[in-house]
Coordinates of C-alpha atoms in Angstrom, one line a residue:
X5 CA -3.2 -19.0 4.6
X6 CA -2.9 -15.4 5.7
X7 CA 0.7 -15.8 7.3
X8 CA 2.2 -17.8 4.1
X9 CA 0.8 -14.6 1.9
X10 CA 2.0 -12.5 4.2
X11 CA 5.2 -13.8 4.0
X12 CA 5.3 -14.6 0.4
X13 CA 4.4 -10.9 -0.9
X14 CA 6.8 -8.9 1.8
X15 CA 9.2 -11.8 0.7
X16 CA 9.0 -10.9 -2.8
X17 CA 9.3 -7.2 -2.7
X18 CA 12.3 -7.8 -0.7
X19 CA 13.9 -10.1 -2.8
X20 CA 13.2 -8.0 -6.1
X21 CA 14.8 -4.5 -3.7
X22 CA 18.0 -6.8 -2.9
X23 CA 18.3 -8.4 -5.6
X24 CA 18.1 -4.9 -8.0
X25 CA 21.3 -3.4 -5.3
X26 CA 23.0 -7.2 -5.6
X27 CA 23.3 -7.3 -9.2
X28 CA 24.9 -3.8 -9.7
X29 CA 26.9 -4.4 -7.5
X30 CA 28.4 -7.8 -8.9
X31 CA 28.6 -6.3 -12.1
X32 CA 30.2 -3.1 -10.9
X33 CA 32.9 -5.8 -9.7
X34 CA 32.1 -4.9 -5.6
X35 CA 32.7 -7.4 -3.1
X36 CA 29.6 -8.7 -1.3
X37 CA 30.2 -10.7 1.9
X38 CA 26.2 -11.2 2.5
X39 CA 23.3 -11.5 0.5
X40 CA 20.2 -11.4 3.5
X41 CA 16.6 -11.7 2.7
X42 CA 14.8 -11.3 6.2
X43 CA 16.6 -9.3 9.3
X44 CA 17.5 -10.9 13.0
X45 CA 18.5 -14.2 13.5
X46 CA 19.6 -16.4 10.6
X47 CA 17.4 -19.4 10.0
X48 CA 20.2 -20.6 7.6
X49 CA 22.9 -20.2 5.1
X50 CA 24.7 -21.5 2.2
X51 CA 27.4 -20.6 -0.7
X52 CA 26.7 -21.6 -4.3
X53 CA 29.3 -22.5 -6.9
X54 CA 30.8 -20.6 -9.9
X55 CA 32.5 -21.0 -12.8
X56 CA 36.1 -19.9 -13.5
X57 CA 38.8 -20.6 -15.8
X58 CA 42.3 -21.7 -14.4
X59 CA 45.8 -20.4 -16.4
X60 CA 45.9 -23.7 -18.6
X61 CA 42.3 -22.7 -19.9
X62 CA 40.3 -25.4 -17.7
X63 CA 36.9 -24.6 -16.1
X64 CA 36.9 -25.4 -12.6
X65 CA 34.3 -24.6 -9.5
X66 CA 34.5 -22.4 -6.6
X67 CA 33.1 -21.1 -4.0
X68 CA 31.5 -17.8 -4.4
X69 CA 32.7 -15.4 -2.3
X70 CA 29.1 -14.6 -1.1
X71 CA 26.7 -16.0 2.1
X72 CA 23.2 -16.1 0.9
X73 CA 21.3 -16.2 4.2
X74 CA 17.2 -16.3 5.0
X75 CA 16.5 -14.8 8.7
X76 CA 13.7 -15.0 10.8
X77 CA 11.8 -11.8 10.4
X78 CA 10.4 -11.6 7.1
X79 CA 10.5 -7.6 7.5
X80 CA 13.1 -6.4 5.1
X81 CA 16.6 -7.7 3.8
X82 CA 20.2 -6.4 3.1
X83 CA 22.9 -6.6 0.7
X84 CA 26.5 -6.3 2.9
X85 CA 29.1 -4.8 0.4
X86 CA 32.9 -3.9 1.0
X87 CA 33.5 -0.4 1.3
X88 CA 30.2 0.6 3.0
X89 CA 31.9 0.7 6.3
X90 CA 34.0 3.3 7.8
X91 CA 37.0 1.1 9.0
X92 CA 38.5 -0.4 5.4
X93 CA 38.6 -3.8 5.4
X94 CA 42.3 -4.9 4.1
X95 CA 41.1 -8.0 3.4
X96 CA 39.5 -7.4 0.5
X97 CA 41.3 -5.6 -2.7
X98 CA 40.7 -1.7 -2.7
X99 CA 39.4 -2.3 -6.7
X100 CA 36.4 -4.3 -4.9
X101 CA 35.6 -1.8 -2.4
X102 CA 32.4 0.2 -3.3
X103 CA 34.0 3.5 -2.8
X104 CA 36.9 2.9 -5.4
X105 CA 34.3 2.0 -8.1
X106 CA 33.2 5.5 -10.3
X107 CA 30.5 8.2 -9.4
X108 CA 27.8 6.5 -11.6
X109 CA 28.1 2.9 -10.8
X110 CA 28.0 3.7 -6.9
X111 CA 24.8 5.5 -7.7
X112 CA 23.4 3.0 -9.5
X113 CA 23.7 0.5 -6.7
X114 CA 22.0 2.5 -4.6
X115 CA 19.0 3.0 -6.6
X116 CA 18.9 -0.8 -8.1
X117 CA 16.6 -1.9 -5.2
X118 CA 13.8 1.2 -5.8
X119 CA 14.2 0.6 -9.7
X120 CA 13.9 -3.3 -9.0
X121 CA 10.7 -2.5 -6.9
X122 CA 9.1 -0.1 -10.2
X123 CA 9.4 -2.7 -12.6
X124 CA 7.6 -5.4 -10.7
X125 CA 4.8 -3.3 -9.4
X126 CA 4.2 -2.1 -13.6
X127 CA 4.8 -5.6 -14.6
X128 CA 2.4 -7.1 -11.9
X129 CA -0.6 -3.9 -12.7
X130 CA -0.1 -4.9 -16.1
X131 CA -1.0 -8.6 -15.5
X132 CA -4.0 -7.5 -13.1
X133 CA -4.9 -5.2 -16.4
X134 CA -4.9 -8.5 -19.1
X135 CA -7.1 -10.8 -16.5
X136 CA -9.9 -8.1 -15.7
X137 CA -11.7 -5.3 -17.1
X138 CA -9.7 -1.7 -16.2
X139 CA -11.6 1.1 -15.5
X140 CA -9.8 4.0 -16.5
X141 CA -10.0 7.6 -15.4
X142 CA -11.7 6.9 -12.2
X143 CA -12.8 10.0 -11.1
X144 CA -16.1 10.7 -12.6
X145 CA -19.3 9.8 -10.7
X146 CA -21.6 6.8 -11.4
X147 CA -24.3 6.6 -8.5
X148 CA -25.3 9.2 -5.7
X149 CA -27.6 10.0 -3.4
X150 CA -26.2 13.8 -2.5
X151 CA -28.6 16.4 -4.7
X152 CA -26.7 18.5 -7.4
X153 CA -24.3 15.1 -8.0
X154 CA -24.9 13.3 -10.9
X155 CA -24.2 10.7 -12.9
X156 CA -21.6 11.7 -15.8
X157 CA -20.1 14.6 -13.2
X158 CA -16.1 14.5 -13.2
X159 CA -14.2 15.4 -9.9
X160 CA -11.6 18.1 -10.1
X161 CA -10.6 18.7 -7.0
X162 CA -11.3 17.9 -3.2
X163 CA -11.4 21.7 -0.9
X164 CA -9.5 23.1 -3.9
X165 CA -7.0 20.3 -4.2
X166 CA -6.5 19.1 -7.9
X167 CA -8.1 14.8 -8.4
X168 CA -7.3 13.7 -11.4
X169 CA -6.9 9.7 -11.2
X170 CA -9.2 7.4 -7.8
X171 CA -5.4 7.4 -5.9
X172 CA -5.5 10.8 -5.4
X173 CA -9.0 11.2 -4.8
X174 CA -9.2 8.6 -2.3
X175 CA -6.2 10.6 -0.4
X176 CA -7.9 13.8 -0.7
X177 CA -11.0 12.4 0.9
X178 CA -9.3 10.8 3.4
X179 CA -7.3 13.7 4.4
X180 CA -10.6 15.7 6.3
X181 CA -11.7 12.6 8.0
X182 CA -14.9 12.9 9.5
X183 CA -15.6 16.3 8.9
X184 CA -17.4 17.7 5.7
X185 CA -15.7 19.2 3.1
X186 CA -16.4 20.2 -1.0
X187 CA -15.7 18.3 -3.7
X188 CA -15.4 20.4 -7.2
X189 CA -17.2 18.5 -10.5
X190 CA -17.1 19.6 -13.9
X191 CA -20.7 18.8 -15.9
X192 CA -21.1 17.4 -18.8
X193 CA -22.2 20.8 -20.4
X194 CA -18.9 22.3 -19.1
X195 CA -19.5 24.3 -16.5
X196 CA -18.2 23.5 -13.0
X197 CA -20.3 23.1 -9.0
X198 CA -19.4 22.9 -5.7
X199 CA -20.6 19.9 -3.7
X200 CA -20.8 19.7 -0.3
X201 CA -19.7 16.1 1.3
X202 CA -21.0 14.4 4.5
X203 CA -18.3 11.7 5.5
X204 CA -20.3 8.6 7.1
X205 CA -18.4 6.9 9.4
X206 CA -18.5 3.0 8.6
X207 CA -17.8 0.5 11.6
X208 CA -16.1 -3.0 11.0
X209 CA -19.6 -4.6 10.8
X210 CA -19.6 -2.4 7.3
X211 CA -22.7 -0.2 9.2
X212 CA -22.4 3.4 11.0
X213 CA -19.7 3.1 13.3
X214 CA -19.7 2.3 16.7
X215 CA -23.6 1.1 16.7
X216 CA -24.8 -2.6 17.0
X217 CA -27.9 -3.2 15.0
X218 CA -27.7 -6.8 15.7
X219 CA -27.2 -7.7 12.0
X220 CA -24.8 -7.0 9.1
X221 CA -25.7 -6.8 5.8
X222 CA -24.0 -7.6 1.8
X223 CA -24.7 -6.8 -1.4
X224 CA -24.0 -9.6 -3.5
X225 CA -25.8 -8.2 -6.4
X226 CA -26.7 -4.3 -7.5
X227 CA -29.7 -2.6 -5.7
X228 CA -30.5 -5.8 -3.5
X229 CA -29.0 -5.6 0.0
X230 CA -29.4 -9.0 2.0
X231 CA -28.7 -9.6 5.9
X232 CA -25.4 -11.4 6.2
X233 CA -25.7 -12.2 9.7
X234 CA -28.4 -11.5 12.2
X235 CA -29.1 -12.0 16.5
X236 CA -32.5 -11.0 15.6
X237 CA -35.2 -13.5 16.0
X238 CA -36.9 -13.1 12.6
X239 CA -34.1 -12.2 10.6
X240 CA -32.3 -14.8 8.5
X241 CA -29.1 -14.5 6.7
X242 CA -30.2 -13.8 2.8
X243 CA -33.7 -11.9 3.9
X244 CA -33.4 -9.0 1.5
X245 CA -34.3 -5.7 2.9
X246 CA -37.0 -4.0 1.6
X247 CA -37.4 -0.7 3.6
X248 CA -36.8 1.1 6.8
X249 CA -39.3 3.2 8.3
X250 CA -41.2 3.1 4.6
X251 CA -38.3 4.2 2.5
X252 CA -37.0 1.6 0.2
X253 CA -33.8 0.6 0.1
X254 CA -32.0 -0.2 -3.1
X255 CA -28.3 1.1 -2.6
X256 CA -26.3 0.6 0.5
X257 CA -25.7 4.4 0.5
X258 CA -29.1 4.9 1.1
X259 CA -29.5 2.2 3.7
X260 CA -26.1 3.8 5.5
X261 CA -27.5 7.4 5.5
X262 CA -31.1 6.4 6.9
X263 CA -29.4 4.3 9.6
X264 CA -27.4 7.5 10.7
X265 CA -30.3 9.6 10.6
X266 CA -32.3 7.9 12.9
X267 CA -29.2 7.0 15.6
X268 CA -30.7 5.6 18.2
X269 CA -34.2 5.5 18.0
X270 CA -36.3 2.6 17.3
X271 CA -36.9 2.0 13.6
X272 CA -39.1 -0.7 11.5
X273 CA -37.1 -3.0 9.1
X274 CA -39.6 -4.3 6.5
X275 CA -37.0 -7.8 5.2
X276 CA -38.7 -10.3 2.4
X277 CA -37.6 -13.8 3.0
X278 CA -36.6 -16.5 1.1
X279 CA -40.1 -17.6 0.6
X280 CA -41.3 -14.4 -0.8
X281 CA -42.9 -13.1 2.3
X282 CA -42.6 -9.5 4.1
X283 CA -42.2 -8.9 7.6
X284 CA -41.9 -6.3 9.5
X285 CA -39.6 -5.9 13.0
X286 CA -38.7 -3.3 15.6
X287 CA -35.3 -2.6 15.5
X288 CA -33.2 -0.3 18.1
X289 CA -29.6 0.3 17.7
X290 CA -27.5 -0.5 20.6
X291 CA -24.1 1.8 21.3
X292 CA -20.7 -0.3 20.0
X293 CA -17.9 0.9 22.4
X294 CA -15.2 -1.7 20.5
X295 CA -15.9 -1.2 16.8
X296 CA -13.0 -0.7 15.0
X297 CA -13.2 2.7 12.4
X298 CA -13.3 0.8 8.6
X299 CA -13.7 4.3 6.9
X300 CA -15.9 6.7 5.7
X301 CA -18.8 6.5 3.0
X302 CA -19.3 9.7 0.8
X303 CA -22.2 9.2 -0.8
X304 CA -21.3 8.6 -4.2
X305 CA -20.0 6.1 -6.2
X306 CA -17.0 6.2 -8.5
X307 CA -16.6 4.7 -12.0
X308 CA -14.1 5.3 -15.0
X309 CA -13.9 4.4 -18.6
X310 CA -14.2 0.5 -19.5
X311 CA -11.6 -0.8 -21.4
X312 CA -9.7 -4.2 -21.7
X313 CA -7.0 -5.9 -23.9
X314 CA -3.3 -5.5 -24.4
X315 CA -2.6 -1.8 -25.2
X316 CA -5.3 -0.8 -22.3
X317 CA -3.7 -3.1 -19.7
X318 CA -0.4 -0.8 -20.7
X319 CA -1.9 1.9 -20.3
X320 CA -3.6 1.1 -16.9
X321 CA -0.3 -0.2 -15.4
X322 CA 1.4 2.8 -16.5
X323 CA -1.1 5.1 -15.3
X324 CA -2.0 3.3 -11.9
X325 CA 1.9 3.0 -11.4
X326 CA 2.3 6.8 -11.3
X327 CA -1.1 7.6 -9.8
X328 CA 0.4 5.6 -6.4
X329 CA 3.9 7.4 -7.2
X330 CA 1.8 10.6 -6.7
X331 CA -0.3 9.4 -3.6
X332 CA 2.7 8.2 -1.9
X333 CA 4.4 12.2 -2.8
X334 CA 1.3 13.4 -1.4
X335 CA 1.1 11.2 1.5
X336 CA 4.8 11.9 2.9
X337 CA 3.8 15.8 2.0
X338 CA 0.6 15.9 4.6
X339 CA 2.5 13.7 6.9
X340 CA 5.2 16.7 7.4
X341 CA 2.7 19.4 7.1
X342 CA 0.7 17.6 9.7
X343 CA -2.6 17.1 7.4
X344 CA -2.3 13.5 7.8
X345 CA -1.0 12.1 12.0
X346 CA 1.2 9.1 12.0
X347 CA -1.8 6.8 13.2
X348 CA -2.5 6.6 8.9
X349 CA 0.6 4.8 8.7
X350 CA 0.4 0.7 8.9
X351 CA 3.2 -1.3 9.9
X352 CA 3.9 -5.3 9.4
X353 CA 0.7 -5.6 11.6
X354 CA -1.1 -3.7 9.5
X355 CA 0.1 -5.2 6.5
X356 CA -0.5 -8.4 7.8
X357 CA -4.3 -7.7 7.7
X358 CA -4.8 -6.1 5.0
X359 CA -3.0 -9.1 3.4
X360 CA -5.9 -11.1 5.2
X361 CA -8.4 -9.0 3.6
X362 CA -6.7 -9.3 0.1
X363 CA -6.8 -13.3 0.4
X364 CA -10.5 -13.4 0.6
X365 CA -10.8 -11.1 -2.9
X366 CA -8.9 -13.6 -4.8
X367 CA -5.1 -14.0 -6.2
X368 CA -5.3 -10.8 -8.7
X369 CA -6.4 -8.9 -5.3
X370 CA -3.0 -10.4 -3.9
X371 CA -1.2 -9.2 -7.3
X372 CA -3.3 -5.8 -7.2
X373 CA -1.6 -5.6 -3.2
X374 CA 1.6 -6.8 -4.3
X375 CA 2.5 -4.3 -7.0
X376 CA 1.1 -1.4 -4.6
X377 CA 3.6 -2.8 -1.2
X378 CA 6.0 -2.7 -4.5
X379 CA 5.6 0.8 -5.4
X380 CA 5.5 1.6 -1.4
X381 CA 8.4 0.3 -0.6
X382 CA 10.7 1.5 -3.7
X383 CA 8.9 4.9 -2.6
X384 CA 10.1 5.2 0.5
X385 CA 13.8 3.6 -0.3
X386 CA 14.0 7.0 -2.4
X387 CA 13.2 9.7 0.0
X388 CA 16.0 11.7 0.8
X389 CA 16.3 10.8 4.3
X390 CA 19.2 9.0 5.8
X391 CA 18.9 5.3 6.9
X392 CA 17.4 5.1 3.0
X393 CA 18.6 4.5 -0.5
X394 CA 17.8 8.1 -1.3
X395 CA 19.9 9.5 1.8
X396 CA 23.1 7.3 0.1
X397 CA 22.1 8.8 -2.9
X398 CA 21.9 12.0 -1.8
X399 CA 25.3 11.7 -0.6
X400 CA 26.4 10.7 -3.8
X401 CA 24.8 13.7 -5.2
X402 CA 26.8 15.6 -2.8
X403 CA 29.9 15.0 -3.5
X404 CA 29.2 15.4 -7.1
X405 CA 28.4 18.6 -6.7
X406 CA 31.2 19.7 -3.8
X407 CA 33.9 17.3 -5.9
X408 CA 35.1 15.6 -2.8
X409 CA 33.0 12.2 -0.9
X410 CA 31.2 13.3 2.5
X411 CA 33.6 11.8 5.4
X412 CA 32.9 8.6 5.8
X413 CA 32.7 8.8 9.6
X414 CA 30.4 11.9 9.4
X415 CA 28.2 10.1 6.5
X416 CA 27.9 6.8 8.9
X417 CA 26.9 8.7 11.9
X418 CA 24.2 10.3 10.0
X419 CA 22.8 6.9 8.9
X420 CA 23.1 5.6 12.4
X421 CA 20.8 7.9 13.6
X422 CA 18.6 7.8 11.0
X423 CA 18.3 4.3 11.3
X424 CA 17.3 5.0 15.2
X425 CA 15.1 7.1 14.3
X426 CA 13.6 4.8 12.1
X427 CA 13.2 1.9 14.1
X428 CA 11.5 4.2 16.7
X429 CA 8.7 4.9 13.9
X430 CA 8.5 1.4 13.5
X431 CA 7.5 0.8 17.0
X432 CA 5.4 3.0 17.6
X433 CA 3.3 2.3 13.9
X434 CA 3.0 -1.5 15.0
X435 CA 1.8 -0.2 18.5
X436 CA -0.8 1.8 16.4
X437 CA -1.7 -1.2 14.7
X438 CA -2.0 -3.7 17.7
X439 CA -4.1 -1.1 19.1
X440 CA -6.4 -1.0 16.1
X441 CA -7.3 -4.6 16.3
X442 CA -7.0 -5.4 20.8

């Protein structure tokens, strides 16, 4: 099912982008010659019928100028409109060509796809927000083992950068990777402490990374951890894990911090069994040279106000739309300053496996991933950068300002290599990706 979700969702937010730049430009009264969802080869094609009226008054079908076409690669889309190109096309009246319609409607074309992109992702957050219960203001603390950290605290800012929403948090704490850094809470009597954070590295068997214990573990309800999956003679998925080396375990933050305390030296597992009985086993951790990196554990846990209903799933989709708005600013920010290297950026293959992941959670976890690709994608159509809506845009902008259009042929080239440029990044992100899970 994986590879029809995958296809579905980037499907979707392509066809919502396209359609939003189609639609403006039909009503702006541009010529289209192609309406493409998917780039590469086309898998097929057709033209659909309109309606006109002839001189004597009599409606009559024809065949719409426009070839709506599907191609292979499910990895973007386009919307082909006279007047984009440098060498005019006399084929096709000068009052259908894009750059003979006004200032304001070519702008709007351009940004139709991002605004397209905006609405879904709020529209989809706030259907997420009227099937579950929304917790709001994720940033204060509900669960910890670090001392000084307590439940009720409210996390202000990561090494002196302001957290006001989970999006931005998470960024922030992703941003120092595995080394430590300070998270700022306000208490509930006001005043304001510095914590120091140890990242724990998590391997894809969801324990410390890069070490086989010869088990993995779930928590499939609160303060009871239970083996998963187990080579251990002795130790059956759903024994529930009492202790190791006499410390009981209730949290999975406790169990992860003991585990990387002791490394590689034996330890005693004490498990209860279905049955009801205890036993103990010698356990020693072997080293993991192919785990893949899953994160980092922080050693507390995150909760928000509670709310549900109509006006809270407004408010939630509002809210989470511009929390990812600012974590995508923020993101493209430590990218160019260099706090954040290109390996944090996922291409289709990464995409694809996330998707994976989202399948298992559920449909609203598909929704929940749809409206964020949604939100990405109409993002990064806005930056300013040519290749991208917002580099058209910008060039709109320009010539407002200057009171003259940017040469065509100097405009195109500009594209051309941004567009090169871009395709570069795209190779070498999938590369990343491949390499994350060979």
């Amino acid at each position: 099912m994986t590879i029809i979700y995958f296809i579905l969702i980037l499907g979707i937010v392509v066809l919502v982008h396209e359609t939003g730049h189609f639609i403006f430009a039909k009503r702006a009264g541009v010529y289209v010659y192609e309406f493409s969802i998917g780039m590469g080869p086309r898998l097929f094609k057709w033209k659909r019928k309109k309606k006109i009226k002839d001189k004597n008054g009599k409606i009559k079908y024809v065949e719409d100028e426009t070839e709506y076409s599907i191609r292979l690669l499910p990895i973007g889309g386009f919307v082909q409109m006279a007047g984009e190109e440098v060498e005019v096309d006399e084929n096709i009246p000068e009052d259908q060509r894009l750059q003979s319609k006004p200032w304001f409607s070519r702008f709007m074309v351009m940004v139709a796809g991002v605004m397209m992109n905006f609405i879904l992702a709020i529209v989809l957050l706030f259907i997420v927000g009227m099937t579950s219960t929304l917790s709001l203001n994720s940033v204060y603390v509900d669960g910890s083992i670090i001392a000084g950290l307590d439940d009720g605290d409210k996390i202000v800012s990561v090494d002196g950068n302001f957290v006001n929403n989970y999006d931005k948090l998470a960024l922030e704490m992703t941003v120092p990777g595995s080394k430590d850094f300070t998270i700022t809470v306000k208490k509930k009597d006001g005043t304001k402490e510095n914590i120091d954070i140890h990242p724990i590295a998590v391997g894809e068997k969801n324990l410390i990374h890069g070490k086989d214990y010869g088990f993995t573990i779930t928590e499939k309800e609160e303060g009871v951890i239970s083996i998963l999956e187990s080579s251990i003679d002795g130790l059956k998925e759903g024994d529930k894990i009492v202790s190791i080396n006499d410390l009981e375990i209730h949290d999975y933050l406790v169990l992860l911090k003991e585990l990387e305390k002791i490394g590689e030296d034996e330890f005693l597992l004490k498990v209860e069994n279905s049955e009801g009985d205890i036993e103990d086993l010698s356990i020693t951790a072997k080293e993991l040279e192919d785990d893949t990196l899953r994160g980092y554990t922080y050693g507390f846990y995150i909760t928000g106000e509670e709310a549900s209903g109509f006006f809270a799933s407004i408010r939630y989709a509002f809210g989470k739309f511009f929390s990812m708005i600012e974590q995508m600013f923020f993101t493209v920010l430590y990218l160019f300053t260099g706090k954040l290297g290109l390996d944090m950026l996922s291409g289709p293959v990464g995409i694809y496996n996330v998707v994976g992941e989202a399948g298992k959670a559920g449909i609203m976890s598909l929704v929940s991933l749809l409206a964020m690709l949604s939100v990405n994608v109409g993002f990064i159509n806005i930056l300013p950068l040519p290749a991208f809506d917002g580099g058209h845009a910008l060039f709109l902008i320009i010539e407002k300002i200057k009171g003259s259009p940017v040469s065509p042929k100097v405009e195109n080239i500009i594209h051309n290599i941004g567009f090169i440029l871009l395709m570069i990044l795209m190779v070498y992100i999938t590369f990343n990706d491949i390499l994350r899970i060979i």
